mmCIF file of C-alpha atoms in Angstrom:
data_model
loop_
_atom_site.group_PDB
_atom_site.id
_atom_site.type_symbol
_atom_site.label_atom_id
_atom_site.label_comp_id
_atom_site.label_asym_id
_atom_site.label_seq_id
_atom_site.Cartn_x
_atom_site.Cartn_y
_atom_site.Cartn_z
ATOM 1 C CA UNK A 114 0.000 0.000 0.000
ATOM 2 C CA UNK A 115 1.090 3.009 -1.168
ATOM 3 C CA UNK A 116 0.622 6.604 1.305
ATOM 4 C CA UNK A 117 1.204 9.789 0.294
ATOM 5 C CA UNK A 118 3.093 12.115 3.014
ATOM 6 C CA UNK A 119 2.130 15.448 2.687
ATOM 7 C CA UNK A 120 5.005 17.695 4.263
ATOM 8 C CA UNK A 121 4.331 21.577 4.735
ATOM 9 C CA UNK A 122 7.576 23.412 4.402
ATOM 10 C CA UNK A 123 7.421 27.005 5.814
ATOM 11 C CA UNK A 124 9.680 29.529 4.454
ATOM 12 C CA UNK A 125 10.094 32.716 5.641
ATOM 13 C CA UNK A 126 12.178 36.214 5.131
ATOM 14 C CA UNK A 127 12.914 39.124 7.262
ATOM 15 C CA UNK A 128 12.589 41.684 4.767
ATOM 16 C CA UNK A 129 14.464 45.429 6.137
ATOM 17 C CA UNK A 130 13.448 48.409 4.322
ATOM 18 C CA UNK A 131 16.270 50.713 2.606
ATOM 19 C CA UNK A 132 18.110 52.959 4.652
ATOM 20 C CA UNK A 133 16.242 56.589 3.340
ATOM 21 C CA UNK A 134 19.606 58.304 2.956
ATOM 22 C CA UNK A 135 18.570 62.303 3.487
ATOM 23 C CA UNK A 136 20.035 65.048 2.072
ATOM 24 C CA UNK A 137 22.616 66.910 4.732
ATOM 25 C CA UNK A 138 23.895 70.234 4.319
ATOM 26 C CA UNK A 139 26.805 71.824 6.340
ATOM 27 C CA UNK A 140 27.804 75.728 6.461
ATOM 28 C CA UNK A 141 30.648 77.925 7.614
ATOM 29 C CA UNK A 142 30.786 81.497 7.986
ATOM 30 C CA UNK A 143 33.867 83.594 8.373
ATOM 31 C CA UNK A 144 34.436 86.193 10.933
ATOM 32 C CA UNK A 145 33.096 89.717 10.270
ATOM 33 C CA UNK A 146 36.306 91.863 11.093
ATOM 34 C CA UNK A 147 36.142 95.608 10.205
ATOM 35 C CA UNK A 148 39.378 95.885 11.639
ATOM 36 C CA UNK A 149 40.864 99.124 13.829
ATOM 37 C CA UNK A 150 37.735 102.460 12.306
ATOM 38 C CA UNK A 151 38.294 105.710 11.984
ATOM 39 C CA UNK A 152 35.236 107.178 12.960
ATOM 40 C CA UNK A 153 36.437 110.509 13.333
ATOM 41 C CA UNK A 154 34.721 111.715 10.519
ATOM 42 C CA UNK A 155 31.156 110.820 11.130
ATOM 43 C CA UNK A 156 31.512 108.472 7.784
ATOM 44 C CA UNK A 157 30.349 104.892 7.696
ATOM 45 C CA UNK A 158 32.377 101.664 7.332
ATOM 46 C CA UNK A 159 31.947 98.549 4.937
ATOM 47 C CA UNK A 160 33.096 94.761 5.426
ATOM 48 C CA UNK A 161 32.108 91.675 4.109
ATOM 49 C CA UNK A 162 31.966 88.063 5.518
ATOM 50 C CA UNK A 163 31.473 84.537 3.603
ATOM 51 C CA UNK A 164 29.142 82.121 4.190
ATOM 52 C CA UNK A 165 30.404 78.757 2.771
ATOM 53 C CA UNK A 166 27.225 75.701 1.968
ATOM 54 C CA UNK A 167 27.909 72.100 1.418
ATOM 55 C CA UNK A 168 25.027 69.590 0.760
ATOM 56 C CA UNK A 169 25.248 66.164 0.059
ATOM 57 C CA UNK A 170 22.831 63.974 -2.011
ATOM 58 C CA UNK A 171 23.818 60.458 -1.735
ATOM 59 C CA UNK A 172 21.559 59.208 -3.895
ATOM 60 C CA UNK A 173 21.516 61.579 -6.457
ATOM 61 C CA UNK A 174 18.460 62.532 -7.224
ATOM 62 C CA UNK A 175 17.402 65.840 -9.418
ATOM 63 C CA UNK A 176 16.098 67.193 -6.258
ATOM 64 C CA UNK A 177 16.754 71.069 -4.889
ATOM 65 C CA UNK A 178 17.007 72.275 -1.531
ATOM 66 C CA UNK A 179 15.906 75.630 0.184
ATOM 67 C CA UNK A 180 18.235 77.023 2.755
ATOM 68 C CA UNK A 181 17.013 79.431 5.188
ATOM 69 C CA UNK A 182 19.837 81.120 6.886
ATOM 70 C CA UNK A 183 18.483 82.969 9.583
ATOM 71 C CA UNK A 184 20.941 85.170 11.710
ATOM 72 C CA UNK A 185 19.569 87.228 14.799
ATOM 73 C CA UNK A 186 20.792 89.939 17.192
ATOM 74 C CA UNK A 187 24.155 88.720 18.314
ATOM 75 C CA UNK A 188 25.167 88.831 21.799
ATOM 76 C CA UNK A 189 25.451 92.600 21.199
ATOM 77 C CA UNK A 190 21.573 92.911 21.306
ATOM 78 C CA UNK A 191 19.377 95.617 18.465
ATOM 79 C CA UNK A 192 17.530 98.534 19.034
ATOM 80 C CA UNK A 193 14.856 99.429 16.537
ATOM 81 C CA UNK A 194 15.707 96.537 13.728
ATOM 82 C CA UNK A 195 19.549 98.033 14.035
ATOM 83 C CA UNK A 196 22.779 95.311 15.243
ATOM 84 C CA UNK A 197 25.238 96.652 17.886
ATOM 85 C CA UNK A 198 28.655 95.587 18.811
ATOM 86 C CA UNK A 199 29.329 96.050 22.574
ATOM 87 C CA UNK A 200 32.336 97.298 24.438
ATOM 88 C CA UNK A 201 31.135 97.213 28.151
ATOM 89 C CA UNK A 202 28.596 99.460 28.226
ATOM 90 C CA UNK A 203 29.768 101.342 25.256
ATOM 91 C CA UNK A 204 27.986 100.859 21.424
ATOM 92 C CA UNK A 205 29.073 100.635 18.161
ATOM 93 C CA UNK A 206 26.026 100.359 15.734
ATOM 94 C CA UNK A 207 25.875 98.701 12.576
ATOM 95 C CA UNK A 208 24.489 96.203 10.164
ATOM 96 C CA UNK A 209 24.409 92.821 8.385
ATOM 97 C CA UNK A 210 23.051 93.302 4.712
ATOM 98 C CA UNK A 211 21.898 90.856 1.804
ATOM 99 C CA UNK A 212 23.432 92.911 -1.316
ATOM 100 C CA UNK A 213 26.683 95.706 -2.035
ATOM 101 C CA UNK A 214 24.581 98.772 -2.105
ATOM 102 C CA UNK A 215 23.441 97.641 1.543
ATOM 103 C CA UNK A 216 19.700 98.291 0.842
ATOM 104 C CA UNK A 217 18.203 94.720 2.390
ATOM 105 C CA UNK A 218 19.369 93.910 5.374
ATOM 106 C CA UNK A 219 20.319 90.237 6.406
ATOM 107 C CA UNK A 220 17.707 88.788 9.128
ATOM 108 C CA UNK A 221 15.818 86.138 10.512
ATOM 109 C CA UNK A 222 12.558 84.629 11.273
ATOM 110 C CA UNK A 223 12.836 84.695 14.296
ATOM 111 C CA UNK A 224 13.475 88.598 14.995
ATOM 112 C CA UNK A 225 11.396 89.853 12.490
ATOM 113 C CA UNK A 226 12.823 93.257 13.537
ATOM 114 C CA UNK A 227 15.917 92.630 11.602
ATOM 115 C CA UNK A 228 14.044 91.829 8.453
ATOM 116 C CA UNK A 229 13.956 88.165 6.854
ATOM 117 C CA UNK A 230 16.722 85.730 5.832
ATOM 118 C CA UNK A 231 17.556 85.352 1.926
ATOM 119 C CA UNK A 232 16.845 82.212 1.089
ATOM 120 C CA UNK A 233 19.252 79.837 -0.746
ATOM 121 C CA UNK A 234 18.052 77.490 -3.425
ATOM 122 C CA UNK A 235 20.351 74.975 -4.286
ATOM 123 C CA UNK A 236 20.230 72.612 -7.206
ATOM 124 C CA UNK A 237 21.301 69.317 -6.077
ATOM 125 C CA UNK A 238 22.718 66.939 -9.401
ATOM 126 C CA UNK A 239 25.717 65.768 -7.748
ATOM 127 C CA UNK A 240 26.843 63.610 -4.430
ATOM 128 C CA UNK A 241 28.330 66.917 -2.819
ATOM 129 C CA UNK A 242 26.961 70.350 -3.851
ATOM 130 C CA UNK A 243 28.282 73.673 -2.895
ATOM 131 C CA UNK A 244 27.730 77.258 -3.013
ATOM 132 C CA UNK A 245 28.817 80.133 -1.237
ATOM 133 C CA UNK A 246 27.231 84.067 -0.196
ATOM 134 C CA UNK A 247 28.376 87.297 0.887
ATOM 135 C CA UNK A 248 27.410 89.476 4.196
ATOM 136 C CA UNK A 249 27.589 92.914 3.917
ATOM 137 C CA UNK A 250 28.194 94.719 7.182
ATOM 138 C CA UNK A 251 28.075 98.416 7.380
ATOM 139 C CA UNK A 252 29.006 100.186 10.917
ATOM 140 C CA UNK A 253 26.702 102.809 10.454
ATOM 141 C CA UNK A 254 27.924 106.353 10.158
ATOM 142 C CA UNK A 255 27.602 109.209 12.308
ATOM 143 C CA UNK A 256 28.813 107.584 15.289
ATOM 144 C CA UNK A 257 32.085 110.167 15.944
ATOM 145 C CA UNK A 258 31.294 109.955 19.819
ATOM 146 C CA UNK A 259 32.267 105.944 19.722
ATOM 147 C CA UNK A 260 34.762 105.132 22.615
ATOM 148 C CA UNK A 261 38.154 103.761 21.668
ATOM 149 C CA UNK A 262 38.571 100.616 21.972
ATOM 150 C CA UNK A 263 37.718 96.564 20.861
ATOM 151 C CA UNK A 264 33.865 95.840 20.108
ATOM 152 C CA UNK A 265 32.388 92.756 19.879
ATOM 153 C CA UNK A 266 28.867 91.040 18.886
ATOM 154 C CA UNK A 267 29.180 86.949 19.181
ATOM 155 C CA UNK A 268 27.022 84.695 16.889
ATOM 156 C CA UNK A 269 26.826 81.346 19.251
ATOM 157 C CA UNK A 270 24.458 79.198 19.822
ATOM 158 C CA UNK A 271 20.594 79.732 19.032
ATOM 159 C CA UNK A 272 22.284 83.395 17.305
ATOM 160 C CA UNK A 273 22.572 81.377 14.147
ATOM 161 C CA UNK A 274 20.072 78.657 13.188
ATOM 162 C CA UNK A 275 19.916 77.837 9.458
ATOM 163 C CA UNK A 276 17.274 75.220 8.537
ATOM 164 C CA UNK A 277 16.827 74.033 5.518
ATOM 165 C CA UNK A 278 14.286 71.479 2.959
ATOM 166 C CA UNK A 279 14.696 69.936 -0.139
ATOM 167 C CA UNK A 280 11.770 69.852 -2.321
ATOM 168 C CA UNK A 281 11.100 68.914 -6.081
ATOM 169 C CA UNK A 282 8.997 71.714 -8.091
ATOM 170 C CA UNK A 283 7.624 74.384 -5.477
ATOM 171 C CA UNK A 284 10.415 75.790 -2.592
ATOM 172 C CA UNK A 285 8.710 76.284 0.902
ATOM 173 C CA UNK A 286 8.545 79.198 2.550
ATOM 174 C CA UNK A 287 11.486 79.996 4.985
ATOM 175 C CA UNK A 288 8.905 80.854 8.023
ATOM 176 C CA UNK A 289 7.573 77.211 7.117
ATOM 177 C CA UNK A 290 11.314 75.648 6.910
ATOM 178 C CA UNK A 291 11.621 74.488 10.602
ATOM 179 C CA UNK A 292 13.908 71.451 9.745
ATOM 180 C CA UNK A 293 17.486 70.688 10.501
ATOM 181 C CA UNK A 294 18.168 73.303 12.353
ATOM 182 C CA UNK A 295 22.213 74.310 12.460
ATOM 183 C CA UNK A 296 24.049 76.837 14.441
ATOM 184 C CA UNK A 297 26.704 78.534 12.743
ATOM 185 C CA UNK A 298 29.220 80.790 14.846
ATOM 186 C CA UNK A 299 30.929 83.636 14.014
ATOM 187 C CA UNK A 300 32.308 87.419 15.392
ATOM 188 C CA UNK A 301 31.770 90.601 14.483
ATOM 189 C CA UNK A 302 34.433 92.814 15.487
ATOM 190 C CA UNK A 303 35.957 96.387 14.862
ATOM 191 C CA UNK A 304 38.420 98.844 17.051
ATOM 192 C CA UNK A 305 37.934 102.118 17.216
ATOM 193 C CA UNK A 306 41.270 103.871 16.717
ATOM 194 C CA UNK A 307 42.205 106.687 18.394
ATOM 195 C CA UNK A 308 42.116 109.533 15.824
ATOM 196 C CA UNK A 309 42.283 113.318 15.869
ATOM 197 C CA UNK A 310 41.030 115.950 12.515
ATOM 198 C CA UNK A 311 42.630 118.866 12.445
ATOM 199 C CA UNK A 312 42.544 122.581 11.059
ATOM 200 C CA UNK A 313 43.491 125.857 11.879
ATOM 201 C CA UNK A 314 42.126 129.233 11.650
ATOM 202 C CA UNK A 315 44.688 131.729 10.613
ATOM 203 C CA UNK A 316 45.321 135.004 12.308
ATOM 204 C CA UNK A 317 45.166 138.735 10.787
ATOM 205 C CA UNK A 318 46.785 141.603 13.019
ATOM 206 C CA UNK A 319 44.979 144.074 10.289
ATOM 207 C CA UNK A 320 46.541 146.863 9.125
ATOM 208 C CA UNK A 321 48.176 149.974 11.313
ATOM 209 C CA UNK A 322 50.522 152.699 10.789
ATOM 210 C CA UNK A 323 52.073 152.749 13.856
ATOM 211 C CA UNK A 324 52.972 150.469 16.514
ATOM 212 C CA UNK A 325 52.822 152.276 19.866
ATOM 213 C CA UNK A 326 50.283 150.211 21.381
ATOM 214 C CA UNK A 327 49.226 146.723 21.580
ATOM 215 C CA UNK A 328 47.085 144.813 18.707
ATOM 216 C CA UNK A 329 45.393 141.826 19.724
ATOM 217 C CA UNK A 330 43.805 139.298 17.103
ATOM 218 C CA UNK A 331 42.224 135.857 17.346
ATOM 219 C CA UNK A 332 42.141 132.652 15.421
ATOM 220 C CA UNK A 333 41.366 128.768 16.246
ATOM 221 C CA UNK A 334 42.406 125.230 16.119
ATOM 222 C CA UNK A 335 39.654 123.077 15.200
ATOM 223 C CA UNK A 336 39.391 119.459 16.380
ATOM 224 C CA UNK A 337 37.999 116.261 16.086
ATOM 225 C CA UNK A 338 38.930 113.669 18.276
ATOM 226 C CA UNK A 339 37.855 109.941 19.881
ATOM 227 C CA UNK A 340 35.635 109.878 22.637
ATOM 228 C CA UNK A 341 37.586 110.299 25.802
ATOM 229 C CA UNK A 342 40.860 110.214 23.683
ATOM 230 C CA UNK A 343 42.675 112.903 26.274
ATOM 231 C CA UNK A 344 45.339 115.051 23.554
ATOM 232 C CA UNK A 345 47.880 117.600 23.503
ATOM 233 C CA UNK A 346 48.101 120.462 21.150
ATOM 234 C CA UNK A 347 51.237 122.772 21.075
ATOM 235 C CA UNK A 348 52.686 125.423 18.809
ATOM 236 C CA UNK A 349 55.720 125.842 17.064
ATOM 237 C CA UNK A 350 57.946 128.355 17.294
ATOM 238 C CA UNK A 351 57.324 129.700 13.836
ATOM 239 C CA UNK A 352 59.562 130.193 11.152
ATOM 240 C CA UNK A 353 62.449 131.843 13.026
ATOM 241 C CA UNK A 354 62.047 129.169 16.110
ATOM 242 C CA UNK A 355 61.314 132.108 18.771
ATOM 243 C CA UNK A 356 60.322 131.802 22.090
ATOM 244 C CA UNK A 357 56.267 132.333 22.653
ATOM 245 C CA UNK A 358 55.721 135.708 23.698
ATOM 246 C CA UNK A 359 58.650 136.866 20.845
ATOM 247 C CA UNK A 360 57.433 135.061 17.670
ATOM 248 C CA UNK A 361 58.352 137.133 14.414
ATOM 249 C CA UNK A 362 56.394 137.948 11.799
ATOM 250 C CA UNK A 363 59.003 138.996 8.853
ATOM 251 C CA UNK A 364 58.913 140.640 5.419
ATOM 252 C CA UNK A 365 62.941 140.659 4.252
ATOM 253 C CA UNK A 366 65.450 141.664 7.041
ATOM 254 C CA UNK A 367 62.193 142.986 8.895
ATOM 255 C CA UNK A 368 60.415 141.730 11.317
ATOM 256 C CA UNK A 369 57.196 142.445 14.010
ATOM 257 C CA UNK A 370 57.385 140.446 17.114
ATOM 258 C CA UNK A 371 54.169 139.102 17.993
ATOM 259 C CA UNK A 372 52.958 136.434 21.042
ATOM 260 C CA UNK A 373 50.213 134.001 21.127
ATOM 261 C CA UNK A 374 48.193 132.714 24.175
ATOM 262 C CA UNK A 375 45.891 130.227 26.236
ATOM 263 C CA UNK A 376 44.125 133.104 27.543
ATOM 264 C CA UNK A 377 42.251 135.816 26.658
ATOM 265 C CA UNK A 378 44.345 137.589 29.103
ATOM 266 C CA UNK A 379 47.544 137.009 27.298
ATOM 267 C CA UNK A 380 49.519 135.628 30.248
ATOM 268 C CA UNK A 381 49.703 132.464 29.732
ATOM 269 C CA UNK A 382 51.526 131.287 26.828
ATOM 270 C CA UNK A 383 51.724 128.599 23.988
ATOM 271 C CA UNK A 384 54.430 127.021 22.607
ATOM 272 C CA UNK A 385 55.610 123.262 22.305
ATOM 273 C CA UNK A 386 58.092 123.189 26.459
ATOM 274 C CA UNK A 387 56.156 121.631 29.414
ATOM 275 C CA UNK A 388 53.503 124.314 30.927
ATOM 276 C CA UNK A 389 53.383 125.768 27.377
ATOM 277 C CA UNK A 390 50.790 123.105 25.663
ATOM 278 C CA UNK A 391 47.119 122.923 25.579
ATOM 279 C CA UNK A 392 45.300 119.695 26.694
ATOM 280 C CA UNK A 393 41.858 118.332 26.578
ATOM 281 C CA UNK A 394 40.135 115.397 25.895
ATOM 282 C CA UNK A 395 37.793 114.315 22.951
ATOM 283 C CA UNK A 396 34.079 114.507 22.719
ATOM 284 C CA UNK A 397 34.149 112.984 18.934
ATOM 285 C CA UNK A 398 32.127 116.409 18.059
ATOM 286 C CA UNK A 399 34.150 119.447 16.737
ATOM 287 C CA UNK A 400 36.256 121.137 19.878
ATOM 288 C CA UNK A 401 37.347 124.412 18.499
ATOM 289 C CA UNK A 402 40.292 126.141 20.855
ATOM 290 C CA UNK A 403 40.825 129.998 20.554
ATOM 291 C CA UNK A 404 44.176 131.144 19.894
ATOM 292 C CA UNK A 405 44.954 134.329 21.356
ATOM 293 C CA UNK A 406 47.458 136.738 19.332
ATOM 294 C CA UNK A 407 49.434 139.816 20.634
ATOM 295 C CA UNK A 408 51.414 142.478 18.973
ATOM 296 C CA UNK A 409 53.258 144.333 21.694
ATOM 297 C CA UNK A 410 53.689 148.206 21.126
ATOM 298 C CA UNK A 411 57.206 148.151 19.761
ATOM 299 C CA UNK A 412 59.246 150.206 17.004
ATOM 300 C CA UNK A 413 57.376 150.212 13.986
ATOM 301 C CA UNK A 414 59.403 148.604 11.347
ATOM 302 C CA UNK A 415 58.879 149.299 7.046
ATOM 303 C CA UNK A 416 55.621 149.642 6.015
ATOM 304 C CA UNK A 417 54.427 146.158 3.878
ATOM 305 C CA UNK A 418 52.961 142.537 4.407
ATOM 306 C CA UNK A 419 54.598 140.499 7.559
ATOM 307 C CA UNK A 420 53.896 137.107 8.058
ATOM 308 C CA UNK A 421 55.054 133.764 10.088
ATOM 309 C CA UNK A 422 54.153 130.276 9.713
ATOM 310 C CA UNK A 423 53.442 128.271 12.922
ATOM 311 C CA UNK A 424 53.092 124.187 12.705
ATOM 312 C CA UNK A 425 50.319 122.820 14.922
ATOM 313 C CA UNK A 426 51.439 119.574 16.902
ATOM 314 C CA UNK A 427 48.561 117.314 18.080
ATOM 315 C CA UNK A 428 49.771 114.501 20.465
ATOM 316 C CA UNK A 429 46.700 111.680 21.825
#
């Protein structure tokens, strides 16, 4: 007899799904140094920074991805949509821009204040894609009154946080782009140097036919120094390297002595030795000091045009 063994035979497969390998994207940005400022002149200054994007796309697909860069405040803090660098308690203002001509500034989502990131669309045909953008930073003019001195606004942390999608046809919106959030760290710096502007106001004695009595006159030195940037102005002995009081204005073998002064009183003279020099400290508005001339009554020399040249020394 004859049986038939029917013998069920299960076979069976673990079955994994695919690793979904993602698009990644990393970024650098340099430092934002404007270097040591001369801000003496009320006039602003420019810099620029890099930002540096790499994205990978493992599996090559035609895909693209939208980069959001969003950069806030800084540890330096804003005031009214406007960036500030810190030193202590003292600010530098200034700002992070999109284009050259510094028209759009550079913001973020976040801090709406500053205005909005750009965003970056980046075509993504090859394993490792990259692109690159420029910052603008302006320090803003006007700022003359800015201390001396190193200024700082850090980028750490949640400062920086660029997300960023890829997409196919339509890119999102960057206040809808909440993935992959990065932080990016970077500086802005700038030193204000210690820097004077000078000018002078010449003097005129006027015209006289005699000199039996004294002729006073007046003229300035105009200045425009740091912030608290103490300085030292003194006065040369003019052309024929006389003492103060016995400067000489010439014409030929002639000359008129003359004197010039601290004080509208005419005692207290200025010249380039110790207790001879004028001192103050800067404001970084326009200081203007008065110079004080004297013509003592003396022998009247030829009639005709006399004149000296004195050199202005400005030590800070």
């Amino acid at each position: 007899m004859r049986r038939l063994i029917r013998v069920t035979i299960a076979i069976t497969a673990l079955l994994s799904a695919a690793p979904v390998l993602a698009q990644t994207c990393a970024f650098s940005m340099s430092d934002m140094n404007f270097g040591f400022v001369n801000l003496a002149g009320g006039a602003a200054v420019d810099t620029t920074a890099t930002l540096s994007v790499t994205c990978n796309n493992p599996l090559s697909l035609a895909l693209s991805v939208r980069i959001c860069p969003n950069i806030n405040a800084g540890s330096g803090g804003q005031s009214g949509g406007v960036r500030r660098m810190l030193q202590g308690s003292n600010i530098l203002n200034y700002q992070l821009y999109q284009n050259s001509a510094r028209t759009t500034t550079w913001g973020s989502v976040t801090q709406p204040a500053l205005g909005s990131p750009p965003p970056i669309d980046l075509a993504l045909p090859l394993l490792v894609n990259t692109t690159t953008r420029t910052l603008y930073g302006r320090i803003n003019a006007g700022q003359s009154a800015a201390v001396r001195g190193a200024y700082l606004s850090s980028f750490a942390g949640a400062e920086t946080s660029f997300t960023y999608e890829s997409y196919t046809l339509l890119a999102p919106s960057c206040s809808s782009v909440t993935q992959n959030a990065t932080q990016v760290p970077f500086n802005v710096t700038a030193a204000v140097a210690p820097t004077c502007i000078v000018s002078a106001n010449n003097i005129n004695f006027g015209s006289h036919g005699v000199l039996n009595t004294a002729v006073d006159a007046t003229g300035a030195i105009n200045l425009t120094c740091t912030s608290n940037l103490s300085y030292s102005v003194a006065l040369s002995g003019g052309l024929s390297n006389s003492p103060p009081a016995a400067r000489k204005m010439v014409q030929g073998a002639a000359s008129v002595t003359y004197g010039l002064y601290r004080d509208a009183g005419r005692t207290n003279v200025w010249g380039s030795a110790a207790g001879q020099i004028a001192a103050g400290t800067g404001t970084g508005s326009l200081q203007s000091l008065t110079v004080y001339g004297r013509v003592p009554a003396q022998n009247t020399p030829a009639p005709g045009n006399y004149a000296d040249t004195v050199v202005v020394t400005v030590n800070y």
